Coordinates of C-alpha atoms and ligand atoms in Angstrom, one line a residue:
X1 CA 122.9 128.2 -3.9
X2 CA 125.5 128.2 -1.1
X3 CA 129.3 127.7 -0.9
X4 CA 130.9 124.7 0.8
X5 CA 134.7 124.2 1.6
X6 CA 136.4 121.5 3.5
X7 CA 140.1 120.8 4.4
X8 CA 142.0 117.9 5.8
X9 CA 145.8 117.8 5.8
X10 CA 149.0 118.9 7.4
X11 CA 148.3 122.6 7.6
X12 CA 146.1 124.6 9.9
X13 CA 142.6 124.2 8.5
X14 CA 140.8 127.4 9.5
X15 CA 142.9 130.0 7.5
X16 CA 142.4 127.8 4.4
X17 CA 138.7 127.4 4.9
X18 CA 138.2 131.1 5.6
X19 CA 140.1 131.9 2.4
X20 CA 138.0 129.5 0.5
X21 CA 134.8 131.0 1.9
X22 CA 135.8 134.4 0.6
X23 CA 136.3 132.9 -2.9
X24 CA 132.8 131.4 -2.7
X25 CA 131.1 134.5 -1.3
X26 CA 129.6 135.2 -4.7
X27 CA 127.6 132.0 -4.3
X28 CA 125.8 133.3 -1.2
X29 CA 126.5 135.8 1.4
X30 CA 123.8 136.2 3.9
X31 CA 125.5 134.2 6.7
X32 CA 128.5 131.9 7.1
X33 CA 130.2 129.5 9.5
X34 CA 133.1 127.2 10.2
X35 CA 133.6 124.0 12.3
X36 CA 137.1 122.8 13.2
X37 CA 138.3 119.7 15.1
X38 CA 140.6 121.0 17.8
X39 CA 142.4 118.1 19.6
X40 CA 139.4 115.9 18.8
X41 CA 136.8 118.4 20.0
X42 CA 134.5 120.1 17.6
X43 CA 134.4 123.9 17.7
X44 CA 131.8 125.8 15.7
X45 CA 131.6 129.5 14.8
X46 CA 128.8 131.1 12.8
X47 CA 127.8 134.7 11.9
X48 CA 125.0 136.5 10.0
X49 CA 126.2 138.8 7.2
X50 CA 129.4 138.8 5.2
X51 CA 132.3 136.5 5.8
X52 CA 134.2 139.3 7.5
X53 CA 131.7 139.0 10.4
X54 CA 132.7 135.4 10.8
X55 CA 136.4 136.4 10.6
X56 CA 135.9 139.0 13.4
X57 CA 134.4 136.2 15.6
X58 CA 137.3 133.8 14.9
X59 CA 140.4 136.0 14.9
X60 CA 140.9 136.0 18.7
X61 CA 140.7 132.2 18.7
X62 CA 143.9 130.1 18.5
X63 CA 142.6 127.4 16.2
X64 CA 145.3 124.9 15.0
X65 CA 143.1 121.9 14.0
X66 CA 143.9 120.2 10.6
X67 CA 140.4 119.4 9.6
X68 CA 137.6 121.9 9.1
X69 CA 134.4 122.6 7.2
X70 CA 133.1 126.0 6.1
X71 CA 129.8 127.3 4.5
X72 CA 128.6 130.6 3.1
X73 CA 124.8 130.6 2.8
X74 CA 122.2 131.7 0.3
X75 CA 119.1 131.1 2.3
X76 CA 116.3 129.0 0.8
X77 CA 114.7 127.7 4.0
X78 CA 114.9 129.9 7.1
X79 CA 115.8 133.5 7.2
X80 CA 119.4 134.6 7.3
X81 CA 120.5 134.4 10.9
X82 CA 123.3 132.9 13.0
X83 CA 121.0 130.1 14.1
X84 CA 120.3 129.2 10.5
X85 CA 123.9 129.5 9.4
X86 CA 125.8 126.3 8.6
X87 CA 127.5 124.1 9.9
X88 CA 124.5 122.4 11.6
X89 CA 124.9 119.9 14.3
X90 CA 122.9 117.1 16.1
X91 CA 121.8 116.7 19.7
X92 CA 125.2 115.3 20.7
X93 CA 127.1 118.2 19.2
X94 CA 129.6 115.6 18.1
X95 CA 129.1 116.0 14.4
X96 CA 128.5 118.8 11.9
X97 CA 127.1 119.1 8.4
X98 CA 127.4 121.7 5.7
X99 CA 124.9 121.4 2.8
X100 CA 124.1 123.1 -0.5
X101 CA 120.7 122.2 -2.0
X102 CA 117.1 121.6 -0.9
X103 CA 115.8 118.7 1.1
X104 CA 112.2 118.5 -0.2
X105 CA 110.9 116.1 2.5
X106 CA 112.6 117.9 5.4
X107 CA 109.3 118.9 7.2
X108 CA 108.0 115.3 7.5
X109 CA 111.5 114.1 8.6
X110 CA 111.8 116.9 11.1
X111 CA 108.4 116.2 12.6
X112 CA 109.3 112.5 13.0
X113 CA 112.7 113.3 14.6
X114 CA 111.1 115.8 17.0
X115 CA 108.5 113.1 18.0
X116 CA 111.5 110.9 18.8
X117 CA 113.0 113.5 21.1
X118 CA 115.4 115.4 18.8
X119 CA 115.8 119.1 19.6
X120 CA 116.3 121.4 16.7
X121 CA 118.0 124.8 16.9
X122 CA 117.3 126.1 13.4
X123 CA 114.5 126.6 10.7
X124 CA 116.7 125.0 8.0
X125 CA 116.1 121.8 6.0
X126 CA 119.8 121.0 6.5
X127 CA 119.7 120.4 10.2
X128 CA 117.6 117.3 9.6
X129 CA 120.6 115.6 8.0
X130 CA 122.7 116.0 11.2
X131 CA 120.0 114.5 13.4
X132 CA 119.4 111.6 10.9
X133 CA 123.1 110.8 10.9
X134 CA 123.0 110.9 14.7
X135 CA 120.3 108.3 14.7
X136 CA 122.5 106.0 12.6
X137 CA 126.0 106.9 13.9
X138 CA 126.5 103.4 15.4
X139 CA 126.9 102.1 11.8
X140 CA 130.0 104.3 11.4
X141 CA 129.9 107.7 9.7
X142 CA 130.0 106.4 6.1
X143 CA 127.3 103.9 6.5
X144 CA 125.2 106.3 8.6
X145 CA 125.4 108.8 5.8
X146 CA 124.5 106.2 3.2
X147 CA 121.4 105.3 5.2
X148 CA 120.4 109.0 5.5
X149 CA 120.8 109.6 1.8
X150 CA 118.2 106.8 1.3
X151 CA 115.7 108.7 3.4
X152 CA 116.0 112.3 2.0
X153 CA 114.7 113.6 -1.3
X154 CA 115.9 116.6 -3.1
X155 CA 119.3 118.1 -4.0
X156 CA 122.4 118.1 -2.0
X157 CA 126.1 118.6 -1.9
X158 CA 127.2 118.0 1.6
X159 CA 130.2 117.3 3.9
X160 CA 130.3 115.9 7.4
X161 CA 133.0 115.7 10.1
X162 CA 132.6 114.1 13.5
X163 CA 134.5 113.7 16.8
X164 CA 133.9 110.0 16.6
X165 CA 136.0 109.7 13.4
X166 CA 138.3 112.8 13.5
X167 CA 140.5 111.7 10.6
X168 CA 138.1 112.1 7.8
X169 CA 135.6 114.2 5.8
X170 CA 132.6 112.3 4.4
X171 CA 131.0 114.0 1.3
X172 CA 128.0 113.3 -0.9
X173 CA 126.5 114.8 -4.0
X174 CA 123.2 114.8 -5.8
X175 CA 122.1 117.6 -8.2
X176 CA 124.3 120.2 -6.5
X177 CA 128.0 120.5 -7.5
X178 CA 130.8 119.1 -5.3
X179 CA 134.4 118.9 -6.2
X180 CA 137.4 117.3 -4.5
X181 CA 140.8 118.9 -4.7
X182 CA 143.8 116.6 -4.4
X183 CA 147.0 117.6 -2.6
X184 CA 150.1 116.2 -1.0
X185 CA 149.3 115.1 2.6
X186 CA 146.1 117.2 2.2
X187 CA 142.8 117.1 0.4
X188 CA 140.0 119.6 -0.2
X189 CA 136.4 119.6 -1.0
X190 CA 134.4 122.6 -2.4
X191 CA 131.2 123.7 -4.2
X192 CA 133.4 125.3 -6.9
X193 CA 137.0 125.0 -7.9
X194 CA 137.8 128.6 -6.7
X195 CA 137.4 127.5 -3.1
X196 CA 140.8 125.7 -3.1
X197 CA 142.4 126.7 -6.5
X198 CA 145.4 128.3 -4.7
X199 CA 146.3 124.9 -3.2
X200 CA 145.1 122.3 -5.7
X201 CA 144.6 122.2 -9.5
X202 CA 144.0 118.4 -9.6
X203 CA 140.3 117.9 -9.1
X204 CA 137.7 115.1 -9.0
X205 CA 134.1 116.1 -9.9
X206 CA 131.7 114.0 -7.8
X207 CA 128.8 112.6 -9.8
X208 CA 125.2 112.4 -8.7
X209 CA 124.7 109.6 -6.2
X210 CA 128.3 109.4 -5.2
X211 CA 129.8 109.5 -1.8
X212 CA 133.4 110.3 -1.0
X213 CA 135.8 109.7 2.0
X214 CA 138.7 112.2 2.3
X215 CA 141.6 111.5 4.7
X216 CA 144.9 113.4 4.8
X217 CA 146.6 110.9 2.5
X218 CA 143.7 109.3 0.5
X219 CA 140.5 110.0 -1.3
X220 CA 138.0 107.3 -2.0
X221 CA 134.8 107.7 -4.1
X222 CA 131.9 105.3 -4.0
X223 CA 128.9 104.8 -6.3
X224 CA 126.6 103.0 -3.8
X225 CA 128.8 100.4 -2.1
X226 CA 131.2 100.1 -5.1
X227 CA 134.4 102.1 -5.1
X228 CA 134.9 104.1 -8.3
X229 CA 138.4 104.4 -9.7
X230 CA 138.6 108.1 -10.6
X231 CA 140.8 110.2 -12.9
X232 CA 141.6 113.7 -11.7
X233 CA 141.2 116.7 -14.0
X234 CA 143.8 119.5 -14.2
X235 CA 142.3 123.0 -13.9
X236 CA 143.8 125.6 -16.2
X237 CA 141.9 128.7 -15.0
X238 CA 143.8 131.6 -13.5
X239 CA 142.5 132.8 -10.2
X240 CA 141.0 136.0 -11.7
X241 CA 138.5 133.9 -13.6
X242 CA 138.0 131.4 -10.8
X243 CA 134.9 133.0 -9.2
X244 CA 133.3 132.9 -12.5
X245 CA 134.3 129.2 -12.6
X246 CA 135.9 129.6 -16.0
X247 CA 133.3 132.0 -17.5
X248 CA 134.5 135.4 -18.7
X249 CA 131.6 137.2 -17.0
X250 CA 129.0 136.6 -14.3
X251 CA 126.3 137.4 -16.8
X252 CA 127.3 134.5 -19.1
X253 CA 127.7 132.2 -16.1
X254 CA 124.2 133.2 -14.9
X255 CA 122.7 132.7 -18.3
X256 CA 124.2 129.2 -18.4
X257 CA 123.0 128.5 -14.8
X258 CA 119.4 128.9 -15.9
X259 CA 118.5 125.2 -16.4
X260 CA 119.7 124.5 -12.9
X261 CA 118.0 127.6 -11.4
X262 CA 114.8 126.6 -13.1
X263 CA 115.1 123.0 -11.8
X264 CA 115.8 124.3 -8.2
X265 CA 112.8 126.7 -8.4
X266 CA 110.5 123.8 -9.4
X267 CA 111.9 121.4 -6.9
X268 CA 109.4 120.3 -4.2
X269 CA 106.6 122.3 -5.7
X270 CA 105.3 120.2 -8.7
X271 CA 104.2 116.6 -8.5
X272 CA 104.6 115.1 -11.9
X273 CA 102.2 112.1 -11.4
X274 CA 99.2 114.0 -10.1
X275 CA 100.0 117.5 -11.6
X276 CA 99.5 119.0 -8.1
X277 CA 101.3 122.2 -7.3
X278 CA 102.4 122.6 -3.7
X279 CA 103.1 126.2 -2.6
X280 CA 103.8 125.5 1.1
X281 CA 104.1 129.2 1.5
X282 CA 100.4 129.7 1.3
X283 CA 99.7 127.1 4.0
X284 CA 98.8 129.5 6.7
X285 CA 97.4 132.0 4.2
X286 CA 95.3 129.7 1.9
X287 CA 92.5 132.2 2.2
X288 CA 94.4 134.6 0.0
X289 CA 93.9 132.4 -3.0
X290 CA 90.4 131.3 -2.2
X291 CA 89.2 134.9 -1.9
X292 CA 91.3 136.2 -4.8
X293 CA 89.3 138.0 -7.4
X294 CA 91.8 140.4 -8.9
X295 CA 95.6 140.5 -8.9
X296 CA 97.7 143.6 -9.3
X297 CA 101.3 142.9 -10.2
X298 CA 103.8 145.6 -9.5
X299 CA 107.6 145.6 -10.2
X300 CA 110.4 147.4 -12.0
X301 CA 112.6 146.7 -15.0
X302 CA 113.1 143.1 -15.9
X303 CA 110.8 142.0 -13.0
X304 CA 108.0 144.2 -14.6
X305 CA 108.5 142.3 -17.8
X306 CA 108.1 139.1 -15.9
X307 CA 104.8 140.6 -14.5
X308 CA 103.6 141.2 -18.0
X309 CA 104.1 137.5 -18.9
X310 CA 102.5 136.6 -15.6
X311 CA 99.4 138.5 -16.7
X312 CA 99.0 136.3 -19.7
X313 CA 99.7 133.1 -17.7
X314 CA 97.4 133.8 -14.8
X315 CA 94.5 135.1 -16.9
X316 CA 94.9 132.2 -19.3
X317 CA 95.3 129.4 -16.8
X318 CA 93.5 130.7 -13.6
X319 CA 91.0 133.0 -15.3
X320 CA 91.7 135.8 -12.7
X321 CA 91.9 139.4 -14.0
X322 CA 95.4 140.7 -13.7
X323 CA 96.7 144.2 -14.1
X324 CA 100.4 145.0 -14.2
X325 CA 101.8 148.3 -13.1
X326 CA 105.2 149.9 -12.8
X327 CA 105.9 150.2 -9.1
X328 CA 106.8 153.8 -9.4
X329 CA 103.4 154.5 -11.1
X330 CA 101.3 152.3 -8.8
X331 CA 102.6 154.0 -5.6
X332 CA 101.4 157.5 -6.7
X333 CA 98.2 156.8 -8.6
X334 CA 95.9 156.3 -5.6
X335 CA 95.2 152.8 -6.8
X336 CA 91.8 151.1 -6.4
X337 CA 92.1 148.2 -4.0
X338 CA 88.9 146.4 -3.5
X339 CA 88.3 143.4 -1.0
X340 CA 89.2 140.7 -3.5
X341 CA 92.4 142.3 -4.6
X342 CA 95.9 140.9 -3.9
X343 CA 99.1 142.7 -4.7
X344 CA 101.9 140.6 -6.2
X345 CA 105.3 142.3 -6.0
X346 CA 108.1 140.8 -8.1
X347 CA 111.7 141.6 -7.2
X348 CA 115.0 139.7 -7.6
X349 CA 116.8 141.7 -5.0
X350 CA 113.8 142.3 -2.7
X351 CA 115.3 145.8 -2.1
X352 CA 114.0 147.9 -5.0
X353 CA 112.7 151.2 -3.4
X354 CA 109.8 151.8 -5.8
X355 CA 108.5 148.2 -5.4
X356 CA 108.8 148.5 -1.6
X357 CA 106.9 151.8 -1.7
X358 CA 104.2 150.2 -3.9
X359 CA 103.7 147.6 -1.2
X360 CA 103.4 150.3 1.5
X361 CA 100.8 152.1 -0.7
X362 CA 98.8 148.8 -1.0
X363 CA 99.0 148.3 2.7
X364 CA 97.2 151.6 3.3
X365 CA 94.1 149.8 1.9
X366 CA 94.9 146.7 3.9
X367 CA 95.6 144.8 0.7
X368 CA 97.2 141.4 1.2
X369 CA 100.7 141.2 -0.4
X370 CA 102.4 138.2 -2.1
X371 CA 105.9 138.6 -3.4
X372 CA 108.2 136.7 -5.7
X373 CA 111.7 137.2 -4.5
X374 CA 115.2 135.7 -5.0
X375 CA 116.7 136.9 -1.7
X376 CA 115.5 135.3 1.5
X377 CA 115.0 137.9 4.3
X378 CA 115.1 140.9 1.9
X379 CA 113.1 144.0 2.8
X380 CA 110.3 143.1 0.3
X381 CA 110.1 139.5 1.6
X382 CA 109.7 140.8 5.2
X383 CA 106.9 143.2 4.1
X384 CA 104.9 140.4 2.4
X385 CA 102.2 138.2 3.8
X386 CA 103.5 135.4 1.6
X387 CA 106.8 135.1 -0.2
X388 CA 107.4 132.7 -3.1
X389 CA 111.2 132.4 -3.3
X390 CA 112.9 131.7 -6.6
X391 CA 115.9 129.5 -6.1
X392 CA 118.1 131.1 -8.7
X393 CA 121.0 131.6 -6.3
X394 CA 122.9 134.9 -6.2
X395 CA 122.6 137.0 -9.3
X396 CA 125.8 139.1 -9.5
X397 CA 125.6 140.5 -13.0
X398 CA 123.7 143.8 -13.1
X399 CA 121.7 142.5 -16.1
X400 CA 119.1 140.2 -14.7
X401 CA 118.9 136.8 -16.5
X402 CA 118.3 133.7 -14.3
X403 CA 116.1 135.8 -12.0
X404 CA 113.8 136.5 -14.9
X405 CA 113.3 133.0 -16.1
X406 CA 112.8 131.7 -12.5
X407 CA 110.3 134.4 -11.9
X408 CA 108.4 133.2 -15.0
X409 CA 108.5 129.6 -13.6
X410 CA 107.2 130.9 -10.3
X411 CA 104.4 132.7 -12.0
X412 CA 103.5 129.6 -14.0
X413 CA 103.4 127.6 -10.8
X414 CA 101.2 130.2 -9.1
X415 CA 98.8 130.3 -12.1
X416 CA 98.3 126.5 -11.8
X417 CA 98.0 126.7 -8.0
X418 CA 95.3 129.3 -8.2
X419 CA 93.4 127.4 -10.9
X420 CA 93.7 124.2 -8.8
X421 CA 92.6 126.0 -5.6
X422 CA 89.6 127.4 -7.4
X423 CA 88.8 124.1 -9.1
X424 CA 89.3 125.4 -12.7
X425 CA 91.6 122.6 -13.8
X426 CA 90.9 119.0 -14.5
X427 CA 93.7 116.6 -13.3
X428 CA 94.6 115.7 -16.8
X429 CA 95.2 119.4 -17.6
X430 CA 97.3 119.8 -14.5
X431 CA 99.4 116.8 -15.3
X432 CA 100.1 118.1 -18.8
X433 CA 101.0 121.5 -17.5
X434 CA 103.4 120.0 -15.0
X435 CA 104.9 117.6 -17.5
X436 CA 105.6 120.5 -19.9
X437 CA 107.3 122.3 -17.0
X438 CA 109.5 119.3 -16.2
X439 CA 110.7 119.0 -19.8
X440 CA 111.7 122.7 -19.8
X441 CA 115.1 122.2 -18.1
X442 CA 116.4 120.0 -20.8
X443 CA 115.2 122.3 -23.5
X444 CA 116.9 125.3 -21.8
X445 CA 120.1 123.2 -21.7
X446 CA 119.8 122.8 -25.5
X447 CA 119.5 126.5 -25.9
X448 CA 122.6 127.2 -23.9
X449 CA 124.4 124.9 -26.3
X450 CA 123.6 127.4 -29.1
X451 CA 126.0 130.0 -27.6
X452 CA 128.4 129.9 -30.6
X453 CA 125.5 130.3 -33.1
X454 CA 124.3 133.4 -31.3
X455 CA 127.8 134.7 -31.1
X456 CA 128.1 134.5 -34.9
X457 CA 124.9 136.6 -35.3
X458 CA 126.2 139.1 -32.7
X459 CA 129.3 139.6 -34.9
X460 CA 127.1 140.7 -37.8
X461 CA 125.1 143.3 -36.0
X462 CA 127.2 144.6 -33.1
X463 CA 128.1 147.9 -34.9
X464 CA 124.4 148.8 -35.4
X465 CA 123.2 151.7 -33.4
X466 CA 119.5 151.0 -33.1
X467 CA 117.5 147.8 -32.8
X468 CA 113.8 147.0 -32.7
X469 CA 112.4 143.9 -30.9
X470 CA 108.9 142.8 -31.9
X471 CA 106.5 140.3 -30.4
X472 CA 102.9 139.5 -29.9
X473 CA 101.0 138.0 -26.9
X474 CA 103.5 136.6 -24.4
X475 CA 106.2 137.3 -27.0
X476 CA 105.7 141.1 -26.5
X477 CA 107.1 141.2 -22.9
X478 CA 110.0 139.0 -24.1
X479 CA 110.7 141.6 -26.9
X480 CA 110.7 144.3 -24.2
X481 CA 113.1 142.2 -22.1
X482 CA 115.4 141.4 -25.0
X483 CA 115.6 145.1 -25.8
X484 CA 116.3 146.0 -22.2
X485 CA 119.2 143.5 -22.0
X486 CA 120.8 145.0 -25.2
X487 CA 120.4 148.5 -23.9
X488 CA 121.8 147.7 -20.5
X489 CA 125.0 146.0 -21.4
X490 CA 125.9 147.3 -24.9
X491 CA 124.6 150.9 -24.6
X492 CA 122.9 150.4 -28.0
X493 CA 119.4 151.9 -28.3
X494 CA 116.8 149.2 -28.6
X495 CA 113.1 149.3 -28.4
X496 CA 110.6 146.5 -27.7
X497 CA 107.3 146.9 -29.4
X498 CA 104.1 145.0 -29.9
X499 CA 104.4 143.8 -33.5
X500 CA 100.8 144.7 -34.4
X501 CA 101.6 148.4 -33.6
X502 CA 104.3 148.7 -36.2
X503 CA 101.9 150.0 -38.9
X504 CA 100.8 152.7 -36.5
X505 CA 104.1 154.5 -36.7
X506 CA 107.3 152.7 -35.9
X507 CA 107.5 151.1 -39.4
X508 CA 108.7 154.5 -40.5
X509 CA 111.9 153.7 -38.7
X510 CA 112.7 150.6 -40.9
X511 CA 115.8 150.7 -43.1
X512 CA 118.9 148.5 -43.5
X513 CA 120.5 150.1 -40.5
X514 CA 117.8 149.1 -38.1
X515 CA 118.0 145.4 -37.4
X516 CA 114.7 144.0 -36.2
X517 CA 114.5 141.0 -33.8
X518 CA 111.2 139.2 -34.4
X519 CA 109.8 136.7 -32.1
X520 CA 107.6 134.4 -34.3
X521 CA 106.4 131.9 -31.6
X522 CA 103.8 129.3 -32.4
X523 CA 100.2 130.1 -31.6
X524 CA 97.3 132.1 -32.9
X525 CA 99.6 135.0 -33.8
X526 CA 102.3 133.1 -35.7
X527 CA 101.0 133.9 -39.2
X528 CA 100.6 137.6 -38.2
X529 CA 104.3 137.6 -37.2
X530 CA 105.2 136.3 -40.7
X531 CA 103.2 139.2 -42.1
X532 CA 105.3 141.6 -39.9
X533 CA 108.5 140.0 -41.3
X534 CA 107.3 140.6 -44.8
X535 CA 106.4 144.3 -44.0
X536 CA 110.0 144.8 -42.7
X537 CA 111.7 143.0 -45.5
X538 CA 109.7 144.9 -48.2
X539 CA 111.1 148.1 -46.7
X540 CA 114.7 147.1 -46.8
X541 CA 114.9 146.1 -43.2
X542 CA 116.9 143.1 -41.9
X543 CA 115.3 140.6 -39.6
X544 CA 116.7 138.3 -36.9
X545 CA 113.9 135.8 -36.5
X546 CA 113.5 133.7 -33.3
X547 CA 111.0 130.9 -33.7
X548 CA 109.9 127.6 -32.4
X549 CA 108.1 126.8 -35.7
X550 CA 110.9 126.3 -38.3
X551 CA 109.7 126.2 -41.9
X552 CA 111.3 126.7 -45.3
X553 CA 109.2 129.9 -45.6
X554 CA 110.5 131.4 -42.4
X555 CA 114.1 130.3 -43.2
X556 CA 113.9 132.1 -46.5
X557 CA 112.5 135.3 -45.0
X558 CA 115.0 135.6 -42.2
X559 CA 118.4 137.2 -42.6
X560 CA 119.3 135.3 -39.5
X561 CA 117.2 132.5 -37.8
X562 CA 117.4 131.3 -34.3
X563 CA 115.3 128.2 -33.7
X564 CA 114.3 127.4 -30.2
X565 CA 112.9 124.0 -29.0
X566 CA 109.2 123.4 -29.0
X567 CA 107.5 123.8 -25.7
X568 CA 104.0 124.5 -24.6
X569 CA 102.8 128.0 -25.5
X570 CA 102.6 129.2 -21.9
X571 CA 106.3 128.2 -21.3
X572 CA 107.7 129.6 -24.6
X573 CA 108.7 133.0 -23.1
X574 CA 111.1 131.1 -20.7
X575 CA 113.0 129.6 -23.6
X576 CA 112.6 132.5 -26.0
X577 CA 114.4 135.0 -23.7
X578 CA 117.6 132.9 -23.5
X579 CA 118.9 133.6 -27.0
X580 CA 118.1 137.3 -26.5
X581 CA 120.1 137.3 -23.3
X582 CA 123.0 135.7 -25.2
X583 CA 122.7 138.1 -28.2
X584 CA 122.9 141.1 -25.8
X585 CA 125.8 139.5 -24.0
X586 CA 127.9 138.8 -27.1
X587 CA 127.2 142.2 -28.7
X588 CA 128.3 143.9 -25.5
X589 CA 131.5 141.8 -25.3
X590 CA 132.3 142.7 -29.0
X591 CA 131.8 146.3 -28.1
X592 CA 134.2 146.0 -25.2
X593 CA 131.5 147.0 -22.6
X594 CA 131.8 146.3 -18.9
X595 CA 129.2 143.5 -19.1
X596 CA 128.8 142.7 -15.4
X597 CA 128.9 146.4 -14.2
X598 CA 127.5 148.5 -17.0
X599 CA 127.9 152.3 -16.7
X600 CA 125.3 154.3 -14.8
X601 CA 123.6 151.1 -13.4
X602 CA 123.4 149.3 -10.0
X603 CA 122.3 145.8 -9.3
X604 CA 119.7 146.9 -6.8
X605 CA 118.0 150.3 -7.1
X606 CA 117.4 151.1 -3.5
X607 CA 116.6 154.8 -4.1
X608 CA 113.5 156.4 -5.8
Ligands
AGP701 C1 117.4 144.2 -15.2 O1 118.4 143.6 -16.0 C2 117.9 145.4 -14.4 N1 119.0 145.1 -13.7 C3 116.8 146.1 -13.7 O2 115.8 146.5 -14.6 C4 116.1 145.3 -12.6 O3 115.3 144.3 -13.2 C5 115.1 146.3 -11.8 O4 116.0 147.2 -11.2 C6 114.3 145.5 -10.7 O5 115.2 144.9 -9.8 P1 114.6 143.9 -8.8 O6 114.0 142.7 -9.6 O7 115.7 143.5 -7.9 O8 113.4 144.5 -8.0

């Protein structure tokens, strides 16, 4: 996700927009830019890197214009660079656009525009919007934008200014947040309230499908052609909380962002009617999938847990043998890489030293490398033949949450894509797999709404000093991930374990002081998990049961029960992990831990 800020009013616009960009930097920080109308002429400044790079470019300029747009980027299409930084412009250079979202059909539109003579300067999907507006600008800016919105598919929060109509900012929103801040002789627009909270606490949240027109003294909002009478909302946050947009911690904010992050990761890649999965990234490298005989997944920490789930998904759906290895182990074990092997590296940051080294080790045997990354242009993405980007947006909390669930979505898409490429899937099967995926977003939202229920459970157990997490099948990696989350943020010892292994030793640990989190997910192993619960209860243990198969029997057995929505078995890990993230979060908060920056940890481990 990216950050947008716009200002129109009686003050100098650039200082306000720069300040707003710094407030939004947590939303994306690989490049940034500003455009300002100076005496009717558009001036544009852009820079790769942090906002301060942009500031260095601007500080010698004497910019007094009263209308400007700013953007801080989290790259999804096109590497981080000055050319790809927003604002983007058209051939005439008389208008600029800033955009947050993904234009799914940008390639087809760009091809058409180039054939009509448009010249592009960037690799982004956003630039297409500027050229499409240019083609329609004779209708006036508002009508031109309305026409363009009818031609693009995907998600957008966007703002436009133009030399032709220098007294207004036109904005539009669909599936990406955009908020208008109301002022006296001035108005603001931003991706998040923090962008302008120092100047306005009266805000209007644009709805999907709405367009807005901001002048210095007036704001109008339209649903289609019809003007909507709006009521502003008063913001009560203090500025300290503002970057977390009202959440106490980034970790909780990012847990709650997961439905949107999942939706953005799916966007443009799964066709619901046909069940087709489109991974454009393999276009020039389709041979990788056709010749794929064995996949080696390598990663660290949470990403390694995602790889374990990926093994189940890819072997089950695509029938390809998969092995999963810690990157630090793979890089030193002189791995066997035969001709049909492909290495799949999973990394949120794309900078983890061990994972990077594992790639280098595979390269010695000329092994093709595919990576699943969340940061465009990161070191691991640059070392890969193919990069499958998750679109989770910046993950600021050290404990990885939305990165994990979007990695699982990406692995699910990859499994289906491999199966389709190898002809293993009937269309009806593909359609069902994709429909289940589409339904996931709403189910994840339902789980987020259980926050208070999980908080109550956390209050019962936060003083315990040891936890066990048990699962079977795909529930086992989720048990590992739940334990890691608790360890990381609450400093409580927690161990994830395959439930069937309890009788081979760990059951000796069970007593009333060792709460056991049990993932009893539907499937062939469900009954066995009930058996594990019985074993624990009969030894005086306490169980927190997480299940998608509620029954009077399981309700009676559990000391505490967390029921998650039904989904297909392959997708259950994506839902099951969310309550475990929340449990770890609330226990850590109750213990007074530094949730976003736990002791001894770093967000990205760039050393061995
Ligand atoms: C997870 O919560 C941790 N922050 C850590 O285990 C992390 O997953 C690991 O360091 C790998 O990071 P990466 O995904 O950026 O490569």
